[in-house]
PDB file of C-alpha atoms in Angstrom:
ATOM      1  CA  UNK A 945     -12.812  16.075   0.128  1.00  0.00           C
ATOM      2  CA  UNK A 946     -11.415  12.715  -1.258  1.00  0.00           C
ATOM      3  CA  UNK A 947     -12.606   9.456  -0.692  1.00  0.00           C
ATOM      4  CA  UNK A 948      -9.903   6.834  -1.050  1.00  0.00           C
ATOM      5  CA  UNK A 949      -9.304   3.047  -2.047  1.00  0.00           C
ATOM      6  CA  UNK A 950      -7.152   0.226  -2.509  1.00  0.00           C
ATOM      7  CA  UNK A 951      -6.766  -2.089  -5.460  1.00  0.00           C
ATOM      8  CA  UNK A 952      -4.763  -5.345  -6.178  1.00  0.00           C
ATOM      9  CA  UNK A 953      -2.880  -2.669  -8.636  1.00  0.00           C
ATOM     10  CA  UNK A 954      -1.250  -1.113  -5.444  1.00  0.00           C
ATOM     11  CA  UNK A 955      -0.287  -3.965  -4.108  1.00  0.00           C
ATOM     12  CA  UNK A 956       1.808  -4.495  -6.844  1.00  0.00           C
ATOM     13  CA  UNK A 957       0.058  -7.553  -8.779  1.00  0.00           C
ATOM     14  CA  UNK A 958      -0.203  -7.168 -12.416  1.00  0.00           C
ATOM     15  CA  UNK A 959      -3.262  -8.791 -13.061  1.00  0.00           C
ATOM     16  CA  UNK A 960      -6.563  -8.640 -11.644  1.00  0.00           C
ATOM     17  CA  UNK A 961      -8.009 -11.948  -9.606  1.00  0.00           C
ATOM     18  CA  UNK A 962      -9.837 -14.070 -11.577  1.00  0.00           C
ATOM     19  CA  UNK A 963     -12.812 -16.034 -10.146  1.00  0.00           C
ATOM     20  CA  UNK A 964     -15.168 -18.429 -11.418  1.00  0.00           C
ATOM     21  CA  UNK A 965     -19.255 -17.873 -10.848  1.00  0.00           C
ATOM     22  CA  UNK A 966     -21.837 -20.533 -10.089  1.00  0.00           C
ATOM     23  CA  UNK A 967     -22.657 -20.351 -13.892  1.00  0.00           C
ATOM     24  CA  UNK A 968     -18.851 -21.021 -15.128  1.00  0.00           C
ATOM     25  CA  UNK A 969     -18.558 -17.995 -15.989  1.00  0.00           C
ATOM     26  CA  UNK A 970     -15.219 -16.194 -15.512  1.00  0.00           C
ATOM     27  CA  UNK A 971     -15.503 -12.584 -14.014  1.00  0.00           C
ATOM     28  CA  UNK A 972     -12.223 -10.254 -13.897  1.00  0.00           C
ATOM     29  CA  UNK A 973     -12.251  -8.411  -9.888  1.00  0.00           C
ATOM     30  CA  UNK A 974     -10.793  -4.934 -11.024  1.00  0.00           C
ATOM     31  CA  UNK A 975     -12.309  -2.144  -8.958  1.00  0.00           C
ATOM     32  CA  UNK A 976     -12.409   1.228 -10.655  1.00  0.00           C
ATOM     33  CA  UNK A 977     -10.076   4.077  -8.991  1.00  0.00           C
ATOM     34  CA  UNK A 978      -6.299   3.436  -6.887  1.00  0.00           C
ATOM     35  CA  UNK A 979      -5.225   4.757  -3.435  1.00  0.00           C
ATOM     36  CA  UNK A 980      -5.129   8.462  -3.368  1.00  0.00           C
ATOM     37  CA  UNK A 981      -7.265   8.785  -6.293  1.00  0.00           C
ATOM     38  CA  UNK A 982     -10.563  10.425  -6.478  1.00  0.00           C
ATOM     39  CA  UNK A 983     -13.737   8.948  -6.586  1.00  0.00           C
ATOM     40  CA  UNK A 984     -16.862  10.128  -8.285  1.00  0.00           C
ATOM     41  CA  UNK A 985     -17.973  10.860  -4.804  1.00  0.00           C
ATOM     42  CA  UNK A 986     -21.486  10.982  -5.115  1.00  0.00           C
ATOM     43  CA  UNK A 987     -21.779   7.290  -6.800  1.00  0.00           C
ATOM     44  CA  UNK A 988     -19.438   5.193  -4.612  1.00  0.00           C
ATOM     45  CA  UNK A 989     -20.057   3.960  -1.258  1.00  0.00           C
ATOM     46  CA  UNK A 990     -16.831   5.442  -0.325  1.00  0.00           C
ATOM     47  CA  UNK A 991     -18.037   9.524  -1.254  1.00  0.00           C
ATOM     48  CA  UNK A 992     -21.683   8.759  -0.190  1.00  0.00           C
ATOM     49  CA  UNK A 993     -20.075   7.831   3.496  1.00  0.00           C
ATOM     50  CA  UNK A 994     -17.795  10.729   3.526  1.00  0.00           C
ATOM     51  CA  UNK A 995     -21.276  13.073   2.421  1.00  0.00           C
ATOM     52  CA  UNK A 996     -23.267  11.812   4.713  1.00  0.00           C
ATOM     53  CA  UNK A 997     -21.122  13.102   7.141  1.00  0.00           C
ATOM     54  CA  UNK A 998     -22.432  16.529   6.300  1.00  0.00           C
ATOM     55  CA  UNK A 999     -25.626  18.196   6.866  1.00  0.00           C
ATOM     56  CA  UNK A1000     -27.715  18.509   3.998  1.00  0.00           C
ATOM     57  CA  UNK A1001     -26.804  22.289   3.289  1.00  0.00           C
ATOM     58  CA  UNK A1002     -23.185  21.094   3.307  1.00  0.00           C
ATOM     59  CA  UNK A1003     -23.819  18.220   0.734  1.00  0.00           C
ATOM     60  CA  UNK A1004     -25.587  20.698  -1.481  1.00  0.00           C
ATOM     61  CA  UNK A1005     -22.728  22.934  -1.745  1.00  0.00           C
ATOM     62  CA  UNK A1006     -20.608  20.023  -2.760  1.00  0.00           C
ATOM     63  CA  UNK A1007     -22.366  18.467  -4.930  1.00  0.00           C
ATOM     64  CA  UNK A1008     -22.379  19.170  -9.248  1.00  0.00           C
ATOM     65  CA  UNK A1009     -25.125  20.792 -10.521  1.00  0.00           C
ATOM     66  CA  UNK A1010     -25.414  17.701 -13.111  1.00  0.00           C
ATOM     67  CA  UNK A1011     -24.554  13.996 -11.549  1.00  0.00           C
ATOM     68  CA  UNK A1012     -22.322  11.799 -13.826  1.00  0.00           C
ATOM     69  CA  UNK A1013     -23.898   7.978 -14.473  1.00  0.00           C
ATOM     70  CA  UNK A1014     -20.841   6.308 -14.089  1.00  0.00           C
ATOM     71  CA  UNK A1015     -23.129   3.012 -14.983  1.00  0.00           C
ATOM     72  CA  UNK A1016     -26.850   2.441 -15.144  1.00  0.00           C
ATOM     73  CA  UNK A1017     -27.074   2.276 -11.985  1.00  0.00           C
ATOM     74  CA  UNK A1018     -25.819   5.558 -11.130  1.00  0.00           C
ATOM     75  CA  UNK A1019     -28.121   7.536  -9.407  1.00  0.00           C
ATOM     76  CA  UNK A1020     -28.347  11.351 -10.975  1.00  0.00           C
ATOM     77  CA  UNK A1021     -31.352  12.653  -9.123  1.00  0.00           C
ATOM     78  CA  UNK A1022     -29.977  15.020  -6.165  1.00  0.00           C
ATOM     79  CA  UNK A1023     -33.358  14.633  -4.538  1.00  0.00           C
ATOM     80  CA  UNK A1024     -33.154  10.548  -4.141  1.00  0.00           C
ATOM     81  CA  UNK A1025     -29.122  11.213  -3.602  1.00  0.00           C
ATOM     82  CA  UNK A1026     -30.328  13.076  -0.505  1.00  0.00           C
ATOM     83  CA  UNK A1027     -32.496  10.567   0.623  1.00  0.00           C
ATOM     84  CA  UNK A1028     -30.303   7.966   0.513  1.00  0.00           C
ATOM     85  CA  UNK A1029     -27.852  10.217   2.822  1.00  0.00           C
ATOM     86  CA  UNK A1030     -30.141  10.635   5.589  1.00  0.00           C
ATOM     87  CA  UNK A1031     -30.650   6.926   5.455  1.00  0.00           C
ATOM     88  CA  UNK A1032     -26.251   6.191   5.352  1.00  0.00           C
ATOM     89  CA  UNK A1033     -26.597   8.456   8.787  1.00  0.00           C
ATOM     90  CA  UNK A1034     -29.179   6.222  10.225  1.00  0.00           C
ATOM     91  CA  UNK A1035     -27.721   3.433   8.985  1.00  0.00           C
ATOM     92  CA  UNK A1036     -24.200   4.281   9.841  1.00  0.00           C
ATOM     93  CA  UNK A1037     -22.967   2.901   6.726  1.00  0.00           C
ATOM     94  CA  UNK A1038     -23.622   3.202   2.962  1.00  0.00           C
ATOM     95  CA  UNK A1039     -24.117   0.845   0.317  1.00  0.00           C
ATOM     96  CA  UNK A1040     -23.031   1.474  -3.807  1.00  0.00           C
ATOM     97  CA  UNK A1041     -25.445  -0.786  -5.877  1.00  0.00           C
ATOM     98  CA  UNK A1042     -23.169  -0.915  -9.272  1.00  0.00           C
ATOM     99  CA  UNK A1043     -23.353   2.490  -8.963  1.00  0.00           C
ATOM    100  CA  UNK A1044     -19.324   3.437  -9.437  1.00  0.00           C
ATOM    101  CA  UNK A1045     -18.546  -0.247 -10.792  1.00  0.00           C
ATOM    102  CA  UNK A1046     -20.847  -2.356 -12.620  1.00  0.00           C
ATOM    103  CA  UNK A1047     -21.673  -5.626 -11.268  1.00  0.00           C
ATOM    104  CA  UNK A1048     -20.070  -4.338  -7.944  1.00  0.00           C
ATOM    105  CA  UNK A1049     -21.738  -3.996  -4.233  1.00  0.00           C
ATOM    106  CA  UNK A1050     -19.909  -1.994  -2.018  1.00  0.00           C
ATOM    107  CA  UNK A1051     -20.147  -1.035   1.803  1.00  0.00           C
ATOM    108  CA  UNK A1052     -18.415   1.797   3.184  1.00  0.00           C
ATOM    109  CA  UNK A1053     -18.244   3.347   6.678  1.00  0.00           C
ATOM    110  CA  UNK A1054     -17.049   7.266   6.767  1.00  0.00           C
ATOM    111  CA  UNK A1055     -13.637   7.310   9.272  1.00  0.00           C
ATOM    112  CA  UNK A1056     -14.805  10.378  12.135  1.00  0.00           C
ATOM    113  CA  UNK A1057     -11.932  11.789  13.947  1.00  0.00           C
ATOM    114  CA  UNK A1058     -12.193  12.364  17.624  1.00  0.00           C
ATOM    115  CA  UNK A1059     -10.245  15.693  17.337  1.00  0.00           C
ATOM    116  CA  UNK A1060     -11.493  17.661  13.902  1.00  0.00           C
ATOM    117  CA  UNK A1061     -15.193  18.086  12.437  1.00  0.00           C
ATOM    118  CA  UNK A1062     -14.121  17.722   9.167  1.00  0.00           C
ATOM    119  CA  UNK A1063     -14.140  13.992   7.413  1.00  0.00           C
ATOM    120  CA  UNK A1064     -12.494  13.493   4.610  1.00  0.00           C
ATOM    121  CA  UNK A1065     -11.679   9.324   4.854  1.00  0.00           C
ATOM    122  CA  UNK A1066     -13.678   6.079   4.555  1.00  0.00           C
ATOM    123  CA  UNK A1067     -13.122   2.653   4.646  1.00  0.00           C
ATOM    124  CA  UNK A1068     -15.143   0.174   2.191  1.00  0.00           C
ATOM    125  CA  UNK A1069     -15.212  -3.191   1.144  1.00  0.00           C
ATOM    126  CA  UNK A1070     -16.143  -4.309  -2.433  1.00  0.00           C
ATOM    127  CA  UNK A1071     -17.889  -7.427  -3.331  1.00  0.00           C
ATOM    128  CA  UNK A1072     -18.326  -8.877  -7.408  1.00  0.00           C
ATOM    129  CA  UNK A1073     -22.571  -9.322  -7.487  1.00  0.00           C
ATOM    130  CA  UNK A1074     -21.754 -13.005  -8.319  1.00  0.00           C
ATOM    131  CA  UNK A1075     -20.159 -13.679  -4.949  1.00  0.00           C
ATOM    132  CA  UNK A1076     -22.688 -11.017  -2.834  1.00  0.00           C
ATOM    133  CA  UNK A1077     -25.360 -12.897  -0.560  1.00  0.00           C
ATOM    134  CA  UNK A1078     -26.970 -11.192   2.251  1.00  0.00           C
ATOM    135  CA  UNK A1079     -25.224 -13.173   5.132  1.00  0.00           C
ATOM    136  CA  UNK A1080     -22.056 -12.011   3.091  1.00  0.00           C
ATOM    137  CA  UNK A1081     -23.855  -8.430   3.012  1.00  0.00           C
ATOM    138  CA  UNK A1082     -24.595  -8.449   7.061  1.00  0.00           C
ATOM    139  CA  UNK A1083     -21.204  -9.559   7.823  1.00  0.00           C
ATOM    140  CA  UNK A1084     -19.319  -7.027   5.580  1.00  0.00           C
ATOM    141  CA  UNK A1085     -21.909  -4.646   7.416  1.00  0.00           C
ATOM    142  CA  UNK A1086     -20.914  -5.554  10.756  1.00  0.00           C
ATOM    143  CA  UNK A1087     -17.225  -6.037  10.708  1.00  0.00           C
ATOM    144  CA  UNK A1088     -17.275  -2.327   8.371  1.00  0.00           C
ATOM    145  CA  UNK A1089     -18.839  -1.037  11.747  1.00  0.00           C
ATOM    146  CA  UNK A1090     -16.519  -2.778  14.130  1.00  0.00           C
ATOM    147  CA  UNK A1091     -13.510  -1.475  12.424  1.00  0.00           C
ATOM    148  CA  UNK A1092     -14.688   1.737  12.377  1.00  0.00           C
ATOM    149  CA  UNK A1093     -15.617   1.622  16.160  1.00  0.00           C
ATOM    150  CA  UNK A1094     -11.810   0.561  16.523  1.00  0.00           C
ATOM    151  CA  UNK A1095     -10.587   3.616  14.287  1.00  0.00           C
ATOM    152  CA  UNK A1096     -12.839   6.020  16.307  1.00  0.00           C
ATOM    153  CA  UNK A1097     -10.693   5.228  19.451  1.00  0.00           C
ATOM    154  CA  UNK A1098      -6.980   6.003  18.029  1.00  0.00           C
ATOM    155  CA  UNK A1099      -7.480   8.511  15.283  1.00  0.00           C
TER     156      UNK A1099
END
């Protein structure tokens, strides 16, 4: 299983967007990872999507016995990790806090086939803390769900 994302790397720019803050502070937007690279499954939106496709046996199996903090916020406790699963399948998306990349929200949505059981795609957006606001969060949310709606019907 292999979560998968795209950078400004892949599409070919040599430097990583540059934004100012409300502070005037300059922040660098470089996401961790490239297309067709693995994630650290468990701590990015994009792997916690794909899980929660799973029942919890299923994630279990997967999982590493120890879970790597990729940042402080990493969360290494398989019992809250769990948790937050059954709430991604509620929820129908999932949400990385600066868990893969610090400083970093992201919202994924796990891409279901209509012809296999087994999920092994997702689709995220990534937003710098300094930009996030929760309109911005509900309407990353929404359109994250509409697209995936869209990709339900053709794949």
């Amino acid at each position: 299983m292999t979560a998968r994302r795209a950078t400004h790397e892949d599409r070919g720019d040599d430097e990583a967007p540059e934004a100012e803050d409300d502070h005037g502070g300059v922040h660098e937007d470089r996401a961790r990872g490239r297309v067709g690279q693995p994630v650290e499954e468990p701590a990015a939106g994009l792997g916690k999507a794909v899980l929660a496709t799973r029942d919890t046996a299923g994630v279990e199996r997967l999982l590493p016995r120890d879970l790597v903090a990729l940042t402080p916020g990493t969360n290494t406790d398989h019992d809250a990790l769990l948790r937050e699963l059954a709430q991604v399948r509620r929820d129908g998306y999932a949400v990385d806090r600066s868990e893969n990349s610090a400083d970093v929200q992201c919202y994924a949505v796990a891409i279901v086939p209509r012809h296999s059981a087994v999920v092994t795609d997702a689709v995220s957006v990534s937003v710098p803390l300094f930009r996030h606001t929760d309109e911005l969060a509900a309407q990353t949310i929404a359109r994250l769900l509409e697209v995936n709606d869209r990709l339900r019907k053709v794949s």
